[in-house]
Coordinates of C-alpha atoms in Angstrom, one line a residue:
Chain G
M1 CA 17.2 11.6 -4.0
D2 CA 14.6 11.9 -1.8
W3 CA 13.5 8.3 -1.1
Q4 CA 11.2 9.1 1.6
A5 CA 9.4 11.7 -0.4
F6 CA 9.3 8.9 -3.0
S7 CA 8.1 6.5 -1.0
L8 CA 5.5 8.4 0.4
S9 CA 4.3 9.0 -3.1
I10 CA 4.4 5.4 -3.4
E11 CA 2.0 4.5 -0.7
L12 CA -0.2 7.7 -1.3
A13 CA -0.8 6.5 -4.9
A14 CA -1.5 2.8 -3.7
V15 CA -3.4 3.5 -0.9
T16 CA -5.8 6.1 -2.6
L17 CA -6.1 3.3 -5.8
L18 CA -6.8 0.8 -2.5
V19 CA -10.2 2.4 -1.4
L20 CA -11.0 4.7 -4.9
L21 CA -10.9 1.3 -7.2
P22 CA -14.3 -0.5 -5.6
P23 CA -16.3 2.5 -5.3
G24 CA -15.2 3.5 -8.9
V25 CA -16.0 0.9 -10.4
L26 CA -19.4 0.6 -9.2
A27 CA -20.1 4.4 -9.8
A28 CA -19.0 3.5 -13.4
R29 CA -21.1 1.2 -14.2
W30 CA -24.0 2.1 -12.5
L31 CA -23.2 5.7 -15.1
A32 CA -22.8 3.2 -18.2
R33 CA -26.1 1.5 -17.5
T34 CA -28.7 4.1 -16.2
R35 CA -30.3 6.9 -17.9
F36 CA -32.1 9.7 -15.9
S37 CA -32.8 13.5 -16.6
G38 CA -30.1 14.3 -13.9
K39 CA -27.0 12.1 -15.6
A40 CA -25.2 15.0 -17.1
W41 CA -24.8 17.2 -13.8
I42 CA -23.4 13.8 -12.0
E43 CA -21.2 13.4 -14.8
A44 CA -20.1 17.2 -14.6
F45 CA -19.4 16.8 -11.2
V46 CA -16.9 13.3 -11.8
V47 CA -15.4 15.3 -14.8
L48 CA -14.7 18.6 -12.4
P49 CA -11.1 17.6 -10.4
L50 CA -9.9 17.0 -13.9
V51 CA -11.0 20.4 -15.4
L52 CA -10.3 22.5 -11.9
P53 CA -7.1 24.0 -11.5
P54 CA -5.7 21.6 -8.5
T55 CA -5.2 24.8 -6.3
V56 CA -8.5 26.1 -6.9
L57 CA -9.3 22.1 -5.9
G58 CA -6.8 22.4 -2.9
Y59 CA -8.0 25.8 -2.1
Y60 CA -12.1 24.1 -1.9
L61 CA -10.3 21.2 0.3
L62 CA -8.5 23.2 2.8
V63 CA -10.8 26.2 3.8
S64 CA -14.0 23.3 4.0
L65 CA -11.6 20.6 5.6
G66 CA -8.9 23.4 7.8
A67 CA -8.8 23.8 11.8
G68 CA -10.4 27.4 10.6
S69 CA -13.4 26.0 9.1
P70 CA -16.6 24.8 10.9
F71 CA -16.2 21.5 10.2
G72 CA -12.2 21.4 10.4
A73 CA -12.4 22.8 14.2
W74 CA -15.0 20.2 15.0
M75 CA -13.5 17.5 14.3
L76 CA -9.9 18.5 15.9
D77 CA -12.3 19.4 19.1
S78 CA -14.4 16.7 19.2
F79 CA -12.1 13.8 17.9
D80 CA -8.7 15.4 18.4
I81 CA -8.7 14.1 14.3
R82 CA -6.6 16.7 11.8
M83 CA -8.2 17.0 8.3
T84 CA -5.0 18.5 6.8
F85 CA -1.8 18.9 6.8
N86 CA -1.0 15.2 7.4
F87 CA -1.6 11.8 5.4
A88 CA -5.1 11.6 5.8
G89 CA -5.4 15.0 4.7
L90 CA -3.4 14.4 1.6
L91 CA -5.8 10.5 1.0
I92 CA -8.5 12.9 0.9
A93 CA -7.5 15.3 -1.3
S94 CA -5.6 12.5 -3.5
L95 CA -9.4 10.5 -4.3
V96 CA -11.1 13.6 -4.8
F97 CA -8.5 14.3 -7.8
N98 CA -8.7 11.0 -8.5
I99 CA -12.6 10.2 -9.3
P100 CA -12.5 11.2 -12.8
F101 CA -9.2 9.2 -13.4
I102 CA -11.0 5.9 -12.4
V103 CA -14.7 6.7 -13.0
Q104 CA -13.9 8.0 -17.1
P105 CA -11.9 4.9 -18.4
V106 CA -14.1 2.7 -16.5
Q107 CA -17.5 4.0 -17.3
R108 CA -16.1 4.0 -21.4
A109 CA -15.1 -0.1 -20.9
F110 CA -18.2 -0.5 -20.0
E111 CA -20.7 1.9 -22.0
A112 CA -18.3 -0.2 -25.4
I113 CA -20.3 -3.6 -23.9
P114 CA -23.4 -4.5 -26.1
D115 CA -26.2 -4.1 -23.8
N116 CA -27.9 -7.8 -25.4
L117 CA -24.7 -9.7 -24.2
A118 CA -26.5 -9.0 -20.6
E119 CA -29.5 -10.2 -22.0
A120 CA -27.7 -13.2 -23.1
A121 CA -26.5 -13.9 -19.7
A122 CA -30.2 -13.1 -18.0
V123 CA -31.5 -15.6 -21.0
C124 CA -28.6 -18.8 -19.6
G125 CA -30.0 -18.0 -16.1
L126 CA -26.9 -15.7 -14.5
S127 CA -28.2 -13.5 -12.1
G128 CA -27.3 -9.8 -12.3
W129 CA -24.6 -9.6 -9.9
Q130 CA -23.3 -13.0 -11.6
T131 CA -23.5 -11.2 -15.2
F132 CA -21.3 -8.5 -13.8
W133 CA -18.6 -10.5 -12.0
R134 CA -18.7 -13.6 -14.9
V135 CA -19.4 -11.0 -18.4
E136 CA -19.5 -7.3 -17.7
L137 CA -15.8 -7.1 -15.6
P138 CA -13.7 -9.7 -17.7
L139 CA -14.8 -7.5 -20.6
A140 CA -14.4 -4.1 -19.1
W141 CA -10.8 -5.2 -17.5
P142 CA -8.4 -3.4 -19.9
G143 CA -10.6 -0.2 -19.3
I144 CA -10.2 -0.8 -15.2
L145 CA -6.6 -1.5 -15.5
S146 CA -6.1 1.5 -17.7
A147 CA -7.8 3.4 -14.6
M148 CA -5.4 1.7 -12.1
V149 CA -2.5 2.8 -13.9
L150 CA -3.5 6.4 -14.5
T151 CA -4.5 7.1 -10.9
F152 CA -1.6 5.6 -9.9
V153 CA 1.0 7.7 -11.8
H154 CA -1.1 10.6 -12.0
T155 CA -1.2 10.6 -7.6
L156 CA 2.6 10.3 -8.1
G157 CA 2.7 13.0 -9.9
E158 CA 0.3 15.8 -8.2
F159 CA 1.8 19.0 -7.4
G160 CA -1.4 21.8 -6.3
V161 CA -3.5 20.2 -4.2
V162 CA -0.9 18.1 -2.1
L163 CA 0.7 21.9 -1.8
M164 CA -2.1 23.4 -0.8
M165 CA -3.4 20.6 1.8
G166 CA 0.0 19.6 2.8
G167 CA 2.3 21.8 3.9
S168 CA 5.3 19.7 2.5
I169 CA 6.3 18.4 5.7
P170 CA 8.9 15.8 5.2
G171 CA 7.8 11.9 5.8
E172 CA 4.4 12.9 6.5
T173 CA 3.2 15.3 3.5
K174 CA 6.2 15.7 1.6
T175 CA 5.6 14.3 -1.7
V176 CA 7.7 13.6 -4.9
A177 CA 6.7 16.4 -6.7
I178 CA 6.9 18.8 -3.9
A179 CA 10.7 17.7 -3.2
I180 CA 11.6 17.9 -6.6
Y181 CA 9.9 21.7 -6.2
D182 CA 12.1 22.1 -3.3
R183 CA 15.3 20.8 -5.0
V184 CA 14.6 23.6 -7.9
Q185 CA 14.4 26.3 -5.1
S186 CA 17.5 24.8 -3.0
F187 CA 19.2 25.4 -6.7
D188 CA 19.9 21.4 -6.0
L189 CA 19.4 21.2 -10.2
A190 CA 21.4 17.6 -10.1
G191 CA 18.8 16.3 -7.2
A192 CA 15.9 17.8 -9.4
D193 CA 16.9 15.8 -12.5
R194 CA 17.3 12.6 -10.3
M195 CA 14.1 12.6 -9.4
A196 CA 12.3 13.8 -12.1
L197 CA 14.0 11.2 -14.4
L198 CA 12.9 8.6 -12.1
L199 CA 9.5 10.0 -12.0
L200 CA 9.6 10.0 -15.9
A201 CA 10.7 6.7 -15.9
L202 CA 8.3 5.3 -13.5
S203 CA 5.2 6.8 -15.4
L204 CA 6.4 5.9 -18.6
G205 CA 7.0 2.3 -17.8
A206 CA 3.6 2.0 -16.0
V207 CA 1.4 3.7 -18.9
A208 CA 3.4 1.7 -21.8
A209 CA 2.9 -1.7 -19.4
S210 CA -0.4 -1.1 -19.2
F211 CA -1.2 -0.7 -23.1
F212 CA 1.1 -3.8 -23.5
A213 CA -1.5 -5.5 -21.3
S214 CA -4.5 -4.1 -22.4
A215 CA -3.5 -5.4 -26.3
R216 CA -2.4 -8.6 -25.4
L217 CA -6.1 -9.0 -23.7
A218 CA -8.1 -7.3 -26.6
A219 CA -5.8 -10.3 -28.7
R220 CA -6.9 -13.2 -26.8
R221 CA -10.3 -12.6 -27.1
Chain P
M1 CA -28.3 -11.6 -1.3
R2 CA -25.0 -11.9 -3.2
A3 CA -25.6 -8.2 -4.0
V4 CA -25.9 -7.4 -0.7
C5 CA -23.0 -9.2 0.7
L6 CA -20.5 -8.0 -2.0
I7 CA -20.9 -4.4 -0.9
Q8 CA -20.9 -5.8 2.9
R9 CA -17.5 -7.3 1.7
I10 CA -16.1 -3.8 0.0
V11 CA -17.3 -1.4 2.7
L12 CA -15.1 -3.8 4.8
L13 CA -12.6 -3.5 2.8
C14 CA -12.8 0.7 3.1
V15 CA -13.1 0.6 6.5
L16 CA -9.8 -1.8 6.4
A17 CA -8.2 0.3 4.3
F18 CA -8.9 3.5 6.5
S19 CA -8.0 1.6 9.5
L20 CA -4.4 1.1 7.7
T21 CA -4.0 4.6 7.3
A22 CA -5.3 6.0 10.4
P23 CA -1.7 5.5 12.6
A24 CA -0.4 7.3 10.0
P25 CA -0.3 10.5 11.3
A26 CA 1.5 8.5 14.2
R27 CA 4.6 7.9 12.7
G28 CA 6.4 7.0 15.9
A29 CA 7.9 10.3 18.0
E30 CA 8.7 13.0 14.7
P31 CA 10.9 15.8 15.2
P32 CA 9.7 19.5 16.0
T33 CA 8.5 21.3 12.0
V34 CA 10.2 24.5 11.9
A35 CA 8.3 26.4 9.5
A36 CA 10.5 28.8 7.8
A37 CA 10.8 31.6 5.6
S38 CA 12.6 31.2 2.4
D39 CA 15.3 33.2 2.3
L40 CA 16.5 31.4 5.7
K41 CA 16.8 28.2 3.7
F42 CA 20.5 28.0 4.0
A43 CA 21.3 29.9 7.3
I44 CA 19.4 27.7 9.6
E45 CA 19.7 24.3 7.6
E46 CA 23.7 25.4 8.6
V47 CA 22.3 26.3 11.9
A48 CA 19.9 23.4 12.4
A49 CA 22.6 20.6 11.5
R50 CA 24.9 22.3 14.4
F51 CA 22.1 22.3 17.0
E52 CA 22.0 18.4 16.2
R53 CA 25.2 17.9 16.4
E54 CA 25.2 19.3 20.0
T55 CA 22.4 18.9 21.4
G56 CA 21.6 14.7 19.0
Q57 CA 17.8 17.0 18.2
R58 CA 16.8 16.9 15.3
M59 CA 14.5 19.4 13.5
R60 CA 11.7 19.6 10.7
L61 CA 12.1 22.1 8.2
V62 CA 10.3 23.1 6.1
F63 CA 10.3 26.2 3.7
G64 CA 7.9 28.5 2.0
S65 CA 6.3 32.5 1.8
S66 CA 5.6 33.7 5.4
G67 CA 2.0 34.4 3.8
N68 CA 2.0 31.4 3.2
F69 CA 2.7 29.9 6.3
F70 CA 0.2 32.2 8.2
S71 CA -2.7 30.9 6.5
Q72 CA -2.0 27.2 6.8
I73 CA -1.3 28.2 10.2
R74 CA -4.7 29.8 10.4
Q75 CA -6.1 26.1 8.6
G76 CA -4.7 24.5 11.7
A77 CA -0.8 23.3 9.9
P78 CA 1.0 21.5 12.7
F79 CA 3.5 23.5 12.6
H80 CA 5.8 23.9 16.2
L81 CA 8.0 27.4 15.1
F82 CA 7.2 29.8 12.8
M83 CA 10.2 31.8 11.4
S84 CA 8.4 34.3 9.7
A85 CA 10.5 37.0 7.1
D86 CA 7.8 40.0 8.4
E87 CA 6.5 40.5 12.1
D88 CA 3.2 41.2 11.4
F89 CA 2.9 37.6 10.3
V90 CA 3.6 36.7 13.7
F91 CA 1.6 39.6 15.2
R92 CA -1.4 38.8 13.6
L93 CA -1.7 35.5 14.7
A94 CA -0.6 35.9 18.2
D95 CA -3.3 38.2 18.4
Q96 CA -5.6 35.1 17.0
G97 CA -4.2 33.5 19.7
L98 CA -2.4 30.7 18.1
T99 CA 1.1 31.5 19.5
Q100 CA 2.7 30.9 23.3
D101 CA 3.6 34.8 23.1
R102 CA 4.7 37.6 20.3
G103 CA 7.9 36.0 19.9
R104 CA 11.3 37.6 19.4
L105 CA 12.9 39.4 16.3
Y106 CA 15.7 37.2 15.2
A107 CA 17.5 38.9 12.2
Y108 CA 16.9 42.1 9.9
G109 CA 17.1 40.7 6.2
R110 CA 18.5 42.9 2.9
I111 CA 17.2 43.1 -0.3
G112 CA 19.6 43.5 -3.6
L113 CA 19.6 43.4 -7.2
M114 CA 20.7 40.2 -8.7
V115 CA 22.1 40.1 -12.3
P116 CA 22.3 36.7 -14.1
R117 CA 25.9 36.1 -15.7
G118 CA 25.7 37.9 -19.7
S119 CA 22.7 39.6 -18.9
L120 CA 22.3 43.4 -20.1
L121 CA 21.4 45.0 -17.2
K122 CA 24.6 46.1 -15.0
A123 CA 24.1 44.9 -11.1
D124 CA 24.0 48.4 -9.4
G125 CA 21.9 48.5 -6.4
E126 CA 20.7 52.3 -6.6
L127 CA 19.2 50.6 -9.9
R128 CA 19.9 53.5 -11.9
D129 CA 21.0 51.2 -15.0
L130 CA 17.5 49.4 -14.2
A131 CA 16.0 52.6 -14.9
Q132 CA 17.9 53.3 -18.3
A133 CA 17.0 49.5 -19.0
L134 CA 13.3 50.5 -18.6
R135 CA 13.8 53.7 -21.1
D136 CA 15.5 52.1 -23.8
G137 CA 14.0 49.0 -23.6
R138 CA 17.1 46.3 -22.3
L139 CA 14.2 44.9 -20.0
K140 CA 11.9 42.2 -21.0
K141 CA 11.4 40.6 -18.2
F142 CA 12.4 41.3 -14.0
A143 CA 11.7 38.9 -11.2
I144 CA 10.8 39.9 -7.8
A145 CA 8.5 37.5 -5.0
N146 CA 5.1 38.0 -5.1
P147 CA 4.2 41.0 -2.7
E148 CA 1.0 40.3 -2.0
H149 CA 2.5 37.4 0.7
A150 CA 6.1 37.3 0.3
P151 CA 7.8 39.4 2.6
Y152 CA 10.8 40.1 0.5
G153 CA 8.6 40.4 -2.6
A154 CA 6.8 43.3 -0.6
R155 CA 9.9 45.0 0.2
A156 CA 11.3 44.7 -3.5
K157 CA 8.0 46.4 -4.4
E158 CA 8.7 49.2 -1.9
A159 CA 11.9 49.4 -3.4
L160 CA 10.9 49.9 -7.3
Q161 CA 8.7 52.8 -6.1
H162 CA 11.5 53.9 -4.5
A163 CA 13.4 54.3 -7.5
G164 CA 10.4 55.5 -9.9
V165 CA 10.6 52.5 -11.7
W166 CA 7.6 50.5 -10.3
A167 CA 4.6 51.9 -12.7
D168 CA 7.1 50.6 -15.8
I169 CA 8.3 47.9 -14.7
E170 CA 5.1 46.3 -13.2
P171 CA 3.8 44.6 -16.3
R172 CA 7.4 43.1 -16.8
L173 CA 7.5 41.1 -13.4
V174 CA 7.6 37.6 -13.2
L175 CA 6.4 36.7 -9.9
G176 CA 8.2 33.7 -7.4
E177 CA 5.7 32.0 -4.9
N178 CA 8.7 33.1 -2.7
I179 CA 12.0 34.1 -2.3
S180 CA 13.8 31.2 -3.2
Q181 CA 11.9 31.0 -6.6
A182 CA 12.5 34.5 -6.9
A183 CA 15.9 33.8 -6.7
Q184 CA 15.6 31.0 -9.5
F185 CA 14.2 33.2 -11.9
A186 CA 16.6 35.6 -11.6
T187 CA 19.4 33.7 -12.4
S188 CA 18.3 31.4 -14.6
G189 CA 18.7 34.0 -17.5
A190 CA 15.0 33.6 -18.7
T191 CA 14.7 37.1 -16.7
Q192 CA 17.3 39.9 -17.0
G193 CA 17.6 40.3 -13.0
G194 CA 15.4 40.3 -10.1
I195 CA 15.5 41.3 -6.9
I196 CA 16.3 38.7 -4.0
A197 CA 17.8 38.1 -0.6
L198 CA 20.9 39.1 0.6
S199 CA 21.0 35.6 2.4
L200 CA 20.7 33.7 -1.0
A201 CA 23.0 35.7 -2.9
K202 CA 25.6 34.9 -0.3
V203 CA 25.1 31.2 -1.3
P204 CA 27.8 30.0 -3.9
Q205 CA 25.0 28.2 -5.6
V206 CA 24.1 31.2 -6.3
S207 CA 26.8 33.9 -6.1
A208 CA 28.0 31.9 -9.2
L209 CA 25.0 32.4 -11.3
G210 CA 25.9 36.4 -11.8
E211 CA 26.3 39.6 -10.0
F212 CA 24.9 41.5 -6.9
A213 CA 24.4 44.6 -5.4
L214 CA 22.8 45.4 -2.5
I215 CA 20.1 47.9 -2.2
P216 CA 20.1 50.9 0.4
E217 CA 18.5 49.8 3.3
S218 CA 16.6 53.4 3.8
W219 CA 14.8 52.6 0.2
H220 CA 12.3 49.9 2.2
R221 CA 10.8 49.5 5.8
K222 CA 13.1 47.2 7.3
L223 CA 12.9 43.4 6.6
A224 CA 12.4 42.9 10.6
Q225 CA 12.1 39.0 11.0
R226 CA 10.6 37.3 13.7
M227 CA 9.8 34.1 15.5
V228 CA 7.2 32.6 17.4
L229 CA 6.5 29.2 19.0
L230 CA 3.4 28.0 18.3
R231 CA 1.0 26.9 20.7
G232 CA 1.7 22.7 21.7
A233 CA 5.1 23.3 20.8
P234 CA 7.2 20.3 22.6
P235 CA 10.3 22.0 24.8
A236 CA 12.3 20.4 21.7
A237 CA 10.9 23.1 19.6
R238 CA 11.6 25.8 22.6
A239 CA 15.1 24.3 23.0
F240 CA 16.0 25.7 18.9
Y241 CA 14.3 29.2 19.8
D242 CA 16.6 29.2 22.6
Y243 CA 19.4 28.0 20.7
L244 CA 18.9 31.2 18.0
A245 CA 20.0 33.3 20.4
T246 CA 23.5 31.6 21.1
P247 CA 26.4 33.2 19.8
A248 CA 27.2 30.2 17.8
A249 CA 23.9 30.5 16.1
Q250 CA 24.3 34.3 15.3
D251 CA 27.3 33.9 13.7
I252 CA 26.0 31.6 11.4
M253 CA 23.2 34.0 10.4
R254 CA 25.7 36.6 10.2
R255 CA 27.4 35.0 7.4
H256 CA 24.4 34.8 5.6
G257 CA 23.7 37.9 5.6
F258 CA 22.0 38.8 8.3
A259 CA 21.8 41.9 10.8
M260 CA 21.6 40.9 14.2
P261 CA 18.9 42.6 16.3
G262 CA 20.5 44.5 19.2
A263 CA 23.8 44.3 17.0

């Protein structure tokens, strides 16, 4: 069992969630509440990382951020900051490919809240932000919870982007998905089995737990 | 007012989160990183273990296809020693000024036909039964590494061309991302066989899975394997580079099926 790879994956998933959740929820609410002509394009861009092959996404990130790119070279020369093949690079990739996993479920959750609820809150004298905090957010909570779980679990399992951007360096960018691939190529199927099973159990457990929690939240309402 | 305050707090949180992750690159003194071609997997692990026993210095090993490493190094991958399966990649990096010098030849590799247990194909290095199997339809799938970026795949392609079966076998090929994956395909039973590295065929976990026969060396360009220190490589990386020329390291390499340069 490659615990180093496992803890790296968990760290990546946790930091991704921490950074992506606040802007993701705000963006989702904005998309749920506004109508304008170019909205379909914005929504398409949000979904893009979901439908694009991860290697394509990873490739674009690599050639735009790598040291061979103008931007990557400038960051490296001016600030000595490497944008790829390290944890920061993985995090950038992870933030991009998780945008749809946060925004989509949360946007659906906000859309499900009837408009007249906000109007009622306004009549009661609540400001826009008070309504957001005290009315909309609690109602959207099951959607936010499932978005969080999806993002976390999806990051644990992500492979293609990590392979392109990370370079599979142990302790730095070798996540659990890469470690499993590596075990198979080393003809260590028993090792691959153990890690795959743990990942499977963890993913299933997290998703099931979020469904139970959502159901209980719905029942309490 | 409250909205502004909240946005400030969120921005602050993001900055905090980023500053928490910023020290990540400086995770203590990490050992030097070796990017090694997949055919070296088992040999270099053994050499590195012995090197660590003798010097106390650990090496971080990353395995993959030489072509992929070539692209990654051009994109600034923080490797210190690149052990390519094909010297062309080393020369091209040297021409771009990314290496300390033009490196050193460390081994010659060999390829052969691997046939999994129970396959309808015979393990014959001259590929006669392979040609026959193509004619009589016994051969459904055949594994090689991707010739586009894996040197062992490129040599496999040359050998198949030499045997005059390339055009017929091409639609039946299953391409591994590197030679380890090709070996995985060739032995899993999903294919009737494949062309893999001798260094992998000698590994007990692999040899237990089937039969292997060497392909004549003259059927393909030499697998001249060259390694090079990259710019900014620490002294420990150079020590390992030098260690690979010692008799102890060369013995291990020979045992894994590599021919030594000058021998």
